[in-house]
PDB file of C-alpha atoms and ligand atoms in Angstrom:
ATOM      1  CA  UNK D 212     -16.982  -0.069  -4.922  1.00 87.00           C
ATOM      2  CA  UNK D 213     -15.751   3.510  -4.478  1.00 94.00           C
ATOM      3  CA  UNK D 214     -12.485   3.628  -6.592  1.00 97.00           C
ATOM      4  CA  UNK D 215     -11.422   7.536  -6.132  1.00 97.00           C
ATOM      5  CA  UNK D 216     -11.348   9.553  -2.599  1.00 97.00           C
ATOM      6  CA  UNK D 217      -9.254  12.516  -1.460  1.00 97.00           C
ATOM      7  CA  UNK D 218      -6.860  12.657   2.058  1.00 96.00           C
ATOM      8  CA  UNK D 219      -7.269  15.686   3.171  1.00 93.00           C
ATOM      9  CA  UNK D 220      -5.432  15.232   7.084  1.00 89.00           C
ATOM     10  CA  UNK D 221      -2.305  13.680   6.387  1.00 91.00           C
ATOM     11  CA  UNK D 222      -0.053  13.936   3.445  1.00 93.00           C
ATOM     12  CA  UNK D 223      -2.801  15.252   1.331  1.00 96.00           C
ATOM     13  CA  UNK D 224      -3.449  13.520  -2.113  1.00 97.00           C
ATOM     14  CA  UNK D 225      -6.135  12.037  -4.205  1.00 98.00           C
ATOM     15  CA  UNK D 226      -5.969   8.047  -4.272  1.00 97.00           C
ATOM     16  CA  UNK D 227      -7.012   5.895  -6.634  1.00 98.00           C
ATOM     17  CA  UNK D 228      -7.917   1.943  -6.365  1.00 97.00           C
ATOM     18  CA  UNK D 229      -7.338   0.641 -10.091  1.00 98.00           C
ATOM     19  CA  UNK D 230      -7.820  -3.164 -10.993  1.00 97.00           C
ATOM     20  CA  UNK D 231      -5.028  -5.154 -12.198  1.00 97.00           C
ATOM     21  CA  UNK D 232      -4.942  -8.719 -13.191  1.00 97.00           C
ATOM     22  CA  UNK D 233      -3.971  -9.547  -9.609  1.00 95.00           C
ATOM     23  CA  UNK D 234      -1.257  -9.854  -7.417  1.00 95.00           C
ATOM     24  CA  UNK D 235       1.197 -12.681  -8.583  1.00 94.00           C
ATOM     25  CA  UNK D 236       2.591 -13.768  -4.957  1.00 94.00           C
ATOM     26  CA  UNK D 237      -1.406 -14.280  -3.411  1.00 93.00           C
ATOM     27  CA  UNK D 238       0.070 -16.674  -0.629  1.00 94.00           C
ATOM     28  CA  UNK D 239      -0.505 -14.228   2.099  1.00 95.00           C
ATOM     29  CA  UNK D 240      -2.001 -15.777   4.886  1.00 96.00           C
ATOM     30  CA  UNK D 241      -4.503 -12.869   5.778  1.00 95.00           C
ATOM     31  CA  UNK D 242      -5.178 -11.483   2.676  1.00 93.00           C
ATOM     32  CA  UNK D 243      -7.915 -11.911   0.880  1.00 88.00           C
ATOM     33  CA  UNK D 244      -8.324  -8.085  -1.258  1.00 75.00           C
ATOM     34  CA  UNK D 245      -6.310  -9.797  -4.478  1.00 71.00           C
ATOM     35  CA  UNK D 246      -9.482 -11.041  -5.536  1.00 80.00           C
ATOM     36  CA  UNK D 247     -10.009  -7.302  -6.511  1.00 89.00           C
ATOM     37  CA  UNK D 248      -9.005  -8.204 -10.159  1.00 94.00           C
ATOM     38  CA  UNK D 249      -9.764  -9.524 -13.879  1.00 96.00           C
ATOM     39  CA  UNK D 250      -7.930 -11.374 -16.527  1.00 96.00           C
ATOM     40  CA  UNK D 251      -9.330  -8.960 -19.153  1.00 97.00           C
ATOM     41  CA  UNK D 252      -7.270  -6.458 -19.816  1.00 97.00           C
ATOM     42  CA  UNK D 253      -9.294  -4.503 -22.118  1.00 98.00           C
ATOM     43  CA  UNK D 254     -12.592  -4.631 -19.049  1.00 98.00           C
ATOM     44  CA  UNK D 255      -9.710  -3.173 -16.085  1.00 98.00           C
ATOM     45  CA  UNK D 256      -8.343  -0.373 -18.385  1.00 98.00           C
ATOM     46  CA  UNK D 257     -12.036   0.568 -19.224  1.00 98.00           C
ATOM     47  CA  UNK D 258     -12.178   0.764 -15.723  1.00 98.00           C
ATOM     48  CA  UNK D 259      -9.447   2.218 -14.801  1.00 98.00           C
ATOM     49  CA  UNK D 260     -10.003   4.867 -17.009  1.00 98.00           C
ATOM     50  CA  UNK D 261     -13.092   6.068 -15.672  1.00 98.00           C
ATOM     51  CA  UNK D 262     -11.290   6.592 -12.571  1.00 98.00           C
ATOM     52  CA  UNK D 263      -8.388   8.004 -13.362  1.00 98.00           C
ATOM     53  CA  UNK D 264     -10.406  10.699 -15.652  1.00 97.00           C
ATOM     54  CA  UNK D 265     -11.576  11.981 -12.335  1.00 98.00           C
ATOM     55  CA  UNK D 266      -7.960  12.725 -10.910  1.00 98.00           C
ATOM     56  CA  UNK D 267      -8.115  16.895 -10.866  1.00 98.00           C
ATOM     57  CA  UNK D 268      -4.193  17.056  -9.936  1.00 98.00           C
ATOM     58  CA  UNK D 269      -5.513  19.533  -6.934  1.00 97.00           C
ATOM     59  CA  UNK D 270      -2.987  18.402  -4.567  1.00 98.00           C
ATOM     60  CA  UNK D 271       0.048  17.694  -7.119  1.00 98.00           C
ATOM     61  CA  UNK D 272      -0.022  14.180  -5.004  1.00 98.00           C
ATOM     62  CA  UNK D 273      -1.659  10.654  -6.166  1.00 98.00           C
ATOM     63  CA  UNK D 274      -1.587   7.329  -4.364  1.00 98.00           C
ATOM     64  CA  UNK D 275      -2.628   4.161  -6.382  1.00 98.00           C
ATOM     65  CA  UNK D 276      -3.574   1.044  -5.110  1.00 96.00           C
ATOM     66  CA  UNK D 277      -4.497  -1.962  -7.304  1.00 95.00           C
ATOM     67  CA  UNK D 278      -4.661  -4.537  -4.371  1.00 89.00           C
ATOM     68  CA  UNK D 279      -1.745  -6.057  -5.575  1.00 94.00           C
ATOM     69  CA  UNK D 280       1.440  -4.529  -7.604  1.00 97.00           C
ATOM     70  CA  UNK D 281       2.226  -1.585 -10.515  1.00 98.00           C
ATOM     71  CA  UNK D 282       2.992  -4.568 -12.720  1.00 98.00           C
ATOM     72  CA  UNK D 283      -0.196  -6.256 -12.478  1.00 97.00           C
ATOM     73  CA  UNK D 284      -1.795  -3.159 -14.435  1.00 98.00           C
ATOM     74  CA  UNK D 285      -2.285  -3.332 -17.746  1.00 98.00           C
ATOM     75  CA  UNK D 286      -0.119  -1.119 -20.092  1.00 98.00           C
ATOM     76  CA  UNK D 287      -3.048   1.048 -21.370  1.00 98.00           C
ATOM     77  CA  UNK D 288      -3.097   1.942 -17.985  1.00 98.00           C
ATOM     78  CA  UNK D 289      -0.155   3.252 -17.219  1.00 98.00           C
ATOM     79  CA  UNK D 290       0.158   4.527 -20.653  1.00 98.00           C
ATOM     80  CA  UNK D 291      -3.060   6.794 -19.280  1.00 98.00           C
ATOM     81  CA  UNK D 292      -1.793   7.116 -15.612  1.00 98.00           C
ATOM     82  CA  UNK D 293       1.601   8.696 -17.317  1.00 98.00           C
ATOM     83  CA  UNK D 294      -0.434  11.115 -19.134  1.00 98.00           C
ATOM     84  CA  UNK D 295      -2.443  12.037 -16.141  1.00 98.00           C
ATOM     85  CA  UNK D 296       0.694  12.877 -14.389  1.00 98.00           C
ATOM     86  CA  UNK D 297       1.592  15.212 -16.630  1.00 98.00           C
ATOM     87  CA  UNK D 298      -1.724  16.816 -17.560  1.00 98.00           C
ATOM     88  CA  UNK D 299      -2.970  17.368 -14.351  1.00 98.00           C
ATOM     89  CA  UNK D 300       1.321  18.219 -12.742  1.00 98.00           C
ATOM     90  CA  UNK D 301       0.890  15.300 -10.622  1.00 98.00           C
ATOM     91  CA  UNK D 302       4.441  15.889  -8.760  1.00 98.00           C
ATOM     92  CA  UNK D 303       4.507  12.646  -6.673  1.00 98.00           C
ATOM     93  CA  UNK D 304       2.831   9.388  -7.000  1.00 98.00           C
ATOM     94  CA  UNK D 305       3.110   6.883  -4.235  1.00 98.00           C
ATOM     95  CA  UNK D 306       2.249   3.162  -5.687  1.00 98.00           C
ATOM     96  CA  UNK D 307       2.860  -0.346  -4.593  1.00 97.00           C
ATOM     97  CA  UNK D 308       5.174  -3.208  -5.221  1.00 98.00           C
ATOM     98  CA  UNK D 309       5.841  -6.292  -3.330  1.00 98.00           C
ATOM     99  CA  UNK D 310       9.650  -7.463  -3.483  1.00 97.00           C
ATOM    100  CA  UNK D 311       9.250  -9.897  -5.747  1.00 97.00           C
ATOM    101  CA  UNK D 312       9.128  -7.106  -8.488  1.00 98.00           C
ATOM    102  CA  UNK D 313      11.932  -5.023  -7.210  1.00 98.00           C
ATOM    103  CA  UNK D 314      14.070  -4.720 -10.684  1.00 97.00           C
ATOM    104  CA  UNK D 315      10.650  -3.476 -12.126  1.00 98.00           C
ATOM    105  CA  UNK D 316      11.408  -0.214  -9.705  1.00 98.00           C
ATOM    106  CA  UNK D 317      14.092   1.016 -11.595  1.00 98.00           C
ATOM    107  CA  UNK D 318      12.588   1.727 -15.428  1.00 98.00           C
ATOM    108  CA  UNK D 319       8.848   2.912 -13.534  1.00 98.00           C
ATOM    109  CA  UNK D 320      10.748   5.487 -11.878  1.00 98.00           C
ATOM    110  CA  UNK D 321      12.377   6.574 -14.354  1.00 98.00           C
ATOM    111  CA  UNK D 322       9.365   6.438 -17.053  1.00 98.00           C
ATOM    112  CA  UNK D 323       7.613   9.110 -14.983  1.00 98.00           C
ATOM    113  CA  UNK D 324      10.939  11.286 -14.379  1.00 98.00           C
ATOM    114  CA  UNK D 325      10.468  11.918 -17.774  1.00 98.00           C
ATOM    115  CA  UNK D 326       6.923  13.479 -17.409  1.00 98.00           C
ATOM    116  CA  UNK D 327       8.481  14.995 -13.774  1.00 98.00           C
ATOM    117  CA  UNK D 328       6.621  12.744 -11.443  1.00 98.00           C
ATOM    118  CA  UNK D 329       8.831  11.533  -8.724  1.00 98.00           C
ATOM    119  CA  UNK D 330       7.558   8.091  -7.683  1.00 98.00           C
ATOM    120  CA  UNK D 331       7.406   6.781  -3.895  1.00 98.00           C
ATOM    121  CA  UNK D 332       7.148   3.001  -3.608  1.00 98.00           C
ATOM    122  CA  UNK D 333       5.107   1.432  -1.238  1.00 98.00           C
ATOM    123  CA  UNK D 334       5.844  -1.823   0.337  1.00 98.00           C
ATOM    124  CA  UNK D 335       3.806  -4.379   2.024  1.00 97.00           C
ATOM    125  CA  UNK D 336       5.941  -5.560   4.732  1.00 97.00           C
ATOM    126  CA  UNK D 337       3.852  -5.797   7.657  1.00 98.00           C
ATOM    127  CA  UNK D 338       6.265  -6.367  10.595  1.00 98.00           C
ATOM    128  CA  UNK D 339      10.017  -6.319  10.578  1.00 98.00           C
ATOM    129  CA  UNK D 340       9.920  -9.376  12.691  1.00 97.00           C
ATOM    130  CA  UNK D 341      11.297 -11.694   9.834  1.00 95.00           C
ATOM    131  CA  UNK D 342      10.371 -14.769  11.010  1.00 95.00           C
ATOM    132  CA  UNK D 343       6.478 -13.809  11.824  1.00 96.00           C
ATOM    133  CA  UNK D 344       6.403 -12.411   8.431  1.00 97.00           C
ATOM    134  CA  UNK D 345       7.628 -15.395   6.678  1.00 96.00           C
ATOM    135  CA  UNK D 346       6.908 -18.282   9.160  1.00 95.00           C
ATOM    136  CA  UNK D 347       3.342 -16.995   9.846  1.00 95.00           C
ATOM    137  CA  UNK D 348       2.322 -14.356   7.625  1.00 96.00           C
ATOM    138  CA  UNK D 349       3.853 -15.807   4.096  1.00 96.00           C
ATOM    139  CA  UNK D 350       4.789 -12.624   2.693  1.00 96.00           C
ATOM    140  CA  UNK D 351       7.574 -13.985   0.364  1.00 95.00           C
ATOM    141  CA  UNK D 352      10.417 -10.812   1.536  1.00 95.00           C
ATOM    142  CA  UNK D 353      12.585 -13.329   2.725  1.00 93.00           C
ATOM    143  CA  UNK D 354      14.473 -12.705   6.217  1.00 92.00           C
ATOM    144  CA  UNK D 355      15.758  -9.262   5.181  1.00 93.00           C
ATOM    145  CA  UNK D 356      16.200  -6.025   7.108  1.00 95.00           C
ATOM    146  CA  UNK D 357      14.613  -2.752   7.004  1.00 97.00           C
ATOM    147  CA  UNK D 358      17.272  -1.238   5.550  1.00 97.00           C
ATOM    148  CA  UNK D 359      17.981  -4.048   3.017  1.00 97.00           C
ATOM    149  CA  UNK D 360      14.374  -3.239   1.766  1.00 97.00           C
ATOM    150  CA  UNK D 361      14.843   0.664   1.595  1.00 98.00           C
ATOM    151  CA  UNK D 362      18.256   0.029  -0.201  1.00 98.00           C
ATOM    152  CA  UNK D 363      16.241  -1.526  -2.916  1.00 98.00           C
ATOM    153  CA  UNK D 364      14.589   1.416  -3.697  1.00 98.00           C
ATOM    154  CA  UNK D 365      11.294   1.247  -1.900  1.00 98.00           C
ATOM    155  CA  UNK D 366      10.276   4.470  -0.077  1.00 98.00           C
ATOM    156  CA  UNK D 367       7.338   3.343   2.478  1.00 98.00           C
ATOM    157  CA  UNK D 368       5.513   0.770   4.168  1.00 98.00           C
ATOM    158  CA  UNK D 369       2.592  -1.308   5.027  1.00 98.00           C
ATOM    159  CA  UNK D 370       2.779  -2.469   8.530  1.00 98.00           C
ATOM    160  CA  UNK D 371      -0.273  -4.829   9.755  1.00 98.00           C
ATOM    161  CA  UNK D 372      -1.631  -4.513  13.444  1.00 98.00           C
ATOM    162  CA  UNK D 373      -3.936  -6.641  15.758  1.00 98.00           C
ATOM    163  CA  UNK D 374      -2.770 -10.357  15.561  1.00 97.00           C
ATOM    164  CA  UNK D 375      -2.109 -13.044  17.966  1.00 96.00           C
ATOM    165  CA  UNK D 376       1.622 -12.296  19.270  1.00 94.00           C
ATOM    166  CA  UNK D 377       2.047  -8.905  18.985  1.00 97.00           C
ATOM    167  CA  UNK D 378       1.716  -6.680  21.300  1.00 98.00           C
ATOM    168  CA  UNK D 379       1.941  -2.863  21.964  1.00 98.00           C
ATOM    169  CA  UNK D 380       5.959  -3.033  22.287  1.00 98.00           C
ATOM    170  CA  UNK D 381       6.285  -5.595  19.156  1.00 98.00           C
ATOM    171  CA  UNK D 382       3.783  -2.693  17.484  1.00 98.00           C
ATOM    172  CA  UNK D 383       5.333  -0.137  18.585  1.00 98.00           C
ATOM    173  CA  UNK D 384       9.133  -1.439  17.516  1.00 98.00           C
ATOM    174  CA  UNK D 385       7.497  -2.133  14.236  1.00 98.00           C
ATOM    175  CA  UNK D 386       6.568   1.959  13.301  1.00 98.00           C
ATOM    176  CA  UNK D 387       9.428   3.040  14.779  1.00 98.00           C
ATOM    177  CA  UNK D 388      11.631   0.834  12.664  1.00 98.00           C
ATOM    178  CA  UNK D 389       9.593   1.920   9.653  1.00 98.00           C
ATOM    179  CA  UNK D 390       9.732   5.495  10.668  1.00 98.00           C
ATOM    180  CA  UNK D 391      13.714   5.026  10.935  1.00 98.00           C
ATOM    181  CA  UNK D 392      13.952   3.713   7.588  1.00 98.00           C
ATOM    182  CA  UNK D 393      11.215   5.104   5.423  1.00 98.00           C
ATOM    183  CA  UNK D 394       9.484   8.381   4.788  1.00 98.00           C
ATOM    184  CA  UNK D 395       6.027   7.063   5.897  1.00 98.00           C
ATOM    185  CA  UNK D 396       4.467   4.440   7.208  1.00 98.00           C
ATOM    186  CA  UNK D 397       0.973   3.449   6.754  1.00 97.00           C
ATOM    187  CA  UNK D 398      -0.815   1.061   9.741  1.00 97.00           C
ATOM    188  CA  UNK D 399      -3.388  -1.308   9.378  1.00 96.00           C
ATOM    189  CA  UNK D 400      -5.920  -2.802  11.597  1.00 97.00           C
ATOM    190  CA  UNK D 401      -6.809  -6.299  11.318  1.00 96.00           C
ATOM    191  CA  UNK D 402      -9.670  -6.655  10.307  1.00 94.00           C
ATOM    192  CA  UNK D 403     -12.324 -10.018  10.108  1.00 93.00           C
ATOM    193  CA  UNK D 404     -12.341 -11.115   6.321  1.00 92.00           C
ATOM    194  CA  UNK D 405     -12.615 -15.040   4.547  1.00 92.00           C
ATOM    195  CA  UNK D 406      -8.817 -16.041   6.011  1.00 94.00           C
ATOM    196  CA  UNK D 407      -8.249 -17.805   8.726  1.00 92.00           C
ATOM    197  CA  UNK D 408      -6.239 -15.322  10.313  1.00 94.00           C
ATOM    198  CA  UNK D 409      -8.348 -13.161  12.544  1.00 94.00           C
ATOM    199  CA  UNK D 410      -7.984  -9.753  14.624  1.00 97.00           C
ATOM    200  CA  UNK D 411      -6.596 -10.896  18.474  1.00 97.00           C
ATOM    201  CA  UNK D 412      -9.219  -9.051  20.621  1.00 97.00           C
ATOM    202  CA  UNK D 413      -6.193  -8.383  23.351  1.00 98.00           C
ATOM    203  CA  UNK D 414      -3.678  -6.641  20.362  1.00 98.00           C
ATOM    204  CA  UNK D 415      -6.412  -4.648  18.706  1.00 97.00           C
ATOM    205  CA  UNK D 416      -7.229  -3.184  22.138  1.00 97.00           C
ATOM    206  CA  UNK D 417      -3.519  -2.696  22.757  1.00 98.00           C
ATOM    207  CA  UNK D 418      -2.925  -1.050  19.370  1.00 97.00           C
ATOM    208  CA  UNK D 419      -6.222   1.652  19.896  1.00 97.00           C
ATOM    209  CA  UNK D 420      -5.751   1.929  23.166  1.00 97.00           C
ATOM    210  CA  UNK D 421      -1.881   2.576  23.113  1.00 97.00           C
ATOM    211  CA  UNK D 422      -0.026   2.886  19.675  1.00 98.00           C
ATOM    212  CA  UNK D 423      -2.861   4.882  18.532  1.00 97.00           C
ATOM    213  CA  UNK D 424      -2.426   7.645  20.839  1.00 97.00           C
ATOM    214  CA  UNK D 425       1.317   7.585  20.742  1.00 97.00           C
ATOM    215  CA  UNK D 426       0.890   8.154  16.608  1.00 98.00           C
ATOM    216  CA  UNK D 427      -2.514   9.580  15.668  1.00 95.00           C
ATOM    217  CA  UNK D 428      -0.653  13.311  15.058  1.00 96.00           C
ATOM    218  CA  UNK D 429       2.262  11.875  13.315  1.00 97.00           C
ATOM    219  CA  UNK D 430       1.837  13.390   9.716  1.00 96.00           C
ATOM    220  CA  UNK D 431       4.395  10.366   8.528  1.00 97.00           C
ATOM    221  CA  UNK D 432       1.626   7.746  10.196  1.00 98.00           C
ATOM    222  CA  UNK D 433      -1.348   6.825   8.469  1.00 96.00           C
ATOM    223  CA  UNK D 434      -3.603   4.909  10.714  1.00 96.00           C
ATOM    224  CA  UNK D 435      -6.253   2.722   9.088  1.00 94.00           C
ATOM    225  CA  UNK D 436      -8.926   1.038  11.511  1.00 91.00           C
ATOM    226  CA  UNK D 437     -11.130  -0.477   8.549  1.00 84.00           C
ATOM    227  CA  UNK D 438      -9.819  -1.183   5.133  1.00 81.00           C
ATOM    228  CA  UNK D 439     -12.008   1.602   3.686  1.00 84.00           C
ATOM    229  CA  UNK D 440     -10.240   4.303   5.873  1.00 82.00           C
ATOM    230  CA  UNK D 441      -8.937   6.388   2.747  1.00 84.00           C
ATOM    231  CA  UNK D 442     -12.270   6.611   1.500  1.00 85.00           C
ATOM    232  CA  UNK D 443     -11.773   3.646  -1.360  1.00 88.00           C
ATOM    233  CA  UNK D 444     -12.619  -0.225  -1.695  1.00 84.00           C
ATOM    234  CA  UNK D 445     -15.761  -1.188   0.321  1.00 76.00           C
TER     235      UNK D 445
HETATM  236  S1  SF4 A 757       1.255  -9.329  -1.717  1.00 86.27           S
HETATM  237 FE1  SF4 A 757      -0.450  -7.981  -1.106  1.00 86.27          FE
HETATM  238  S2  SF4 A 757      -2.154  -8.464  -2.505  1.00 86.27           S
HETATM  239 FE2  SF4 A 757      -0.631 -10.114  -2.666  1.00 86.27          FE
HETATM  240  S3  SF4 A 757      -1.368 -11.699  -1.265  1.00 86.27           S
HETATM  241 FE3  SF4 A 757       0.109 -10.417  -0.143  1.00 86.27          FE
HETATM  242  S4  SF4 A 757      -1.097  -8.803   0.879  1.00 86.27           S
HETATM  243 FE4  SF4 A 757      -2.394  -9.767  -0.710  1.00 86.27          FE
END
């Protein structure tokens, strides 16, 4: 499992995939990365550390990922990751929360103002359809808006592509909504894993063969085809 990478294209940053002990909502229908995690708190920051050690601060930009949320990371770690934002003048660090942690924003932020790391919050919201994202996809938001979600503090998005229903408009609405409302948005392909929910041949073509295009340039559009697209995970 590669667990560091550098993004050179787009918003360039080093990104790092630390292990928490797993995401605490785990009820989303086509997800199947939380399992990506330990109980042992002592085995993920020994981990963790070894990964973030290799963070050279080149870029003054980190992403973390931890296939879940910040709060599912032990403190040790974020005790280190603080430090590593300050040694190596880590300016921004983009990391992500699902809602049901939103109050948890607040005191992160403001834990690495005091080292002078402004932190970007990622979201996982996948469509701003409400009811496909709660009715089929499970995410636990709730039927809120777009701007209901930035208001709480988050600063990007997840949005998921290829599945049954949608289709290059509904895809389309769904990055331009994000793009209204966020500073960047970050696309996935479905892709086959142990869920039952699978990629739709017909909106996998439509996404490649027509969002794509419309937003492979856009430097606030990261476009992931496979999972392993930033260069971490496996
Ligand atoms: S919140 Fe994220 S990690 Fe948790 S089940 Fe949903 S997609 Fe998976």
């Amino acid at each position: 499992m590669n667990r560091y990478s550098i993004i050179t294209d787009k918003n360039p940053r080093e990104i790092v995939l630390l292990r928490g002990s797993g995401c605490r909502w785990r009820r989303c229908t086509f997800c199947d990365y939380h399992t990506d995690s330990s109980p042992d708190e002592a085995a993920n920051f020994a981990l963790n550390r070894t990964v973030l050690e290799q963070i050279t601060g080149e870029y003054g930009r980190l992403e973390v990922i931890n296939s879940g949320s910040f709060v599912d990371l032990d403190g040790c770690t974020v005790d280190l990751l603080t430090q590593i934002c300050q040694r190596r003048s880590i300016h921004t660090l983009h990391i992500e929360c699902h809602w049901m942690h939103r109050d948890a924003l607040a005191p992160f932020r403001e834990r690495f103002a005091a080292v002078g790391t402004d932190v970007i919050f990622k979201i996982g919201v996948e469509t701003f359809d409400a009811d496909f994202r709660e009715r089929i996809l499970r995410k636990g938001i709730g039927r809120i808006s777009a701007a209901e979600i930035a208001a709480a503090g988050f600063g990007e998005v997840n949005l998921l592509c290829g599945l049954a229903g949608q289709t290059a408009a509904s895809m389309t609405a769904d990055i331009e909504c994000g793009l209204a409302h966020f500073s960047r948005v970050c696309v996935n392909l479905m892709v086959e894993n142990t869920t039952p929910i699978k990629p739709d041949p017909e909106a996998v073509r439509a996404f490649l063969e027509e969002v794509v295009p419309r937003y492979k340039d856009d430097l606030r559009v990261d476009i992931l085809v496979e999972n392993t697209d930033f260069g971490v995970g496996e």
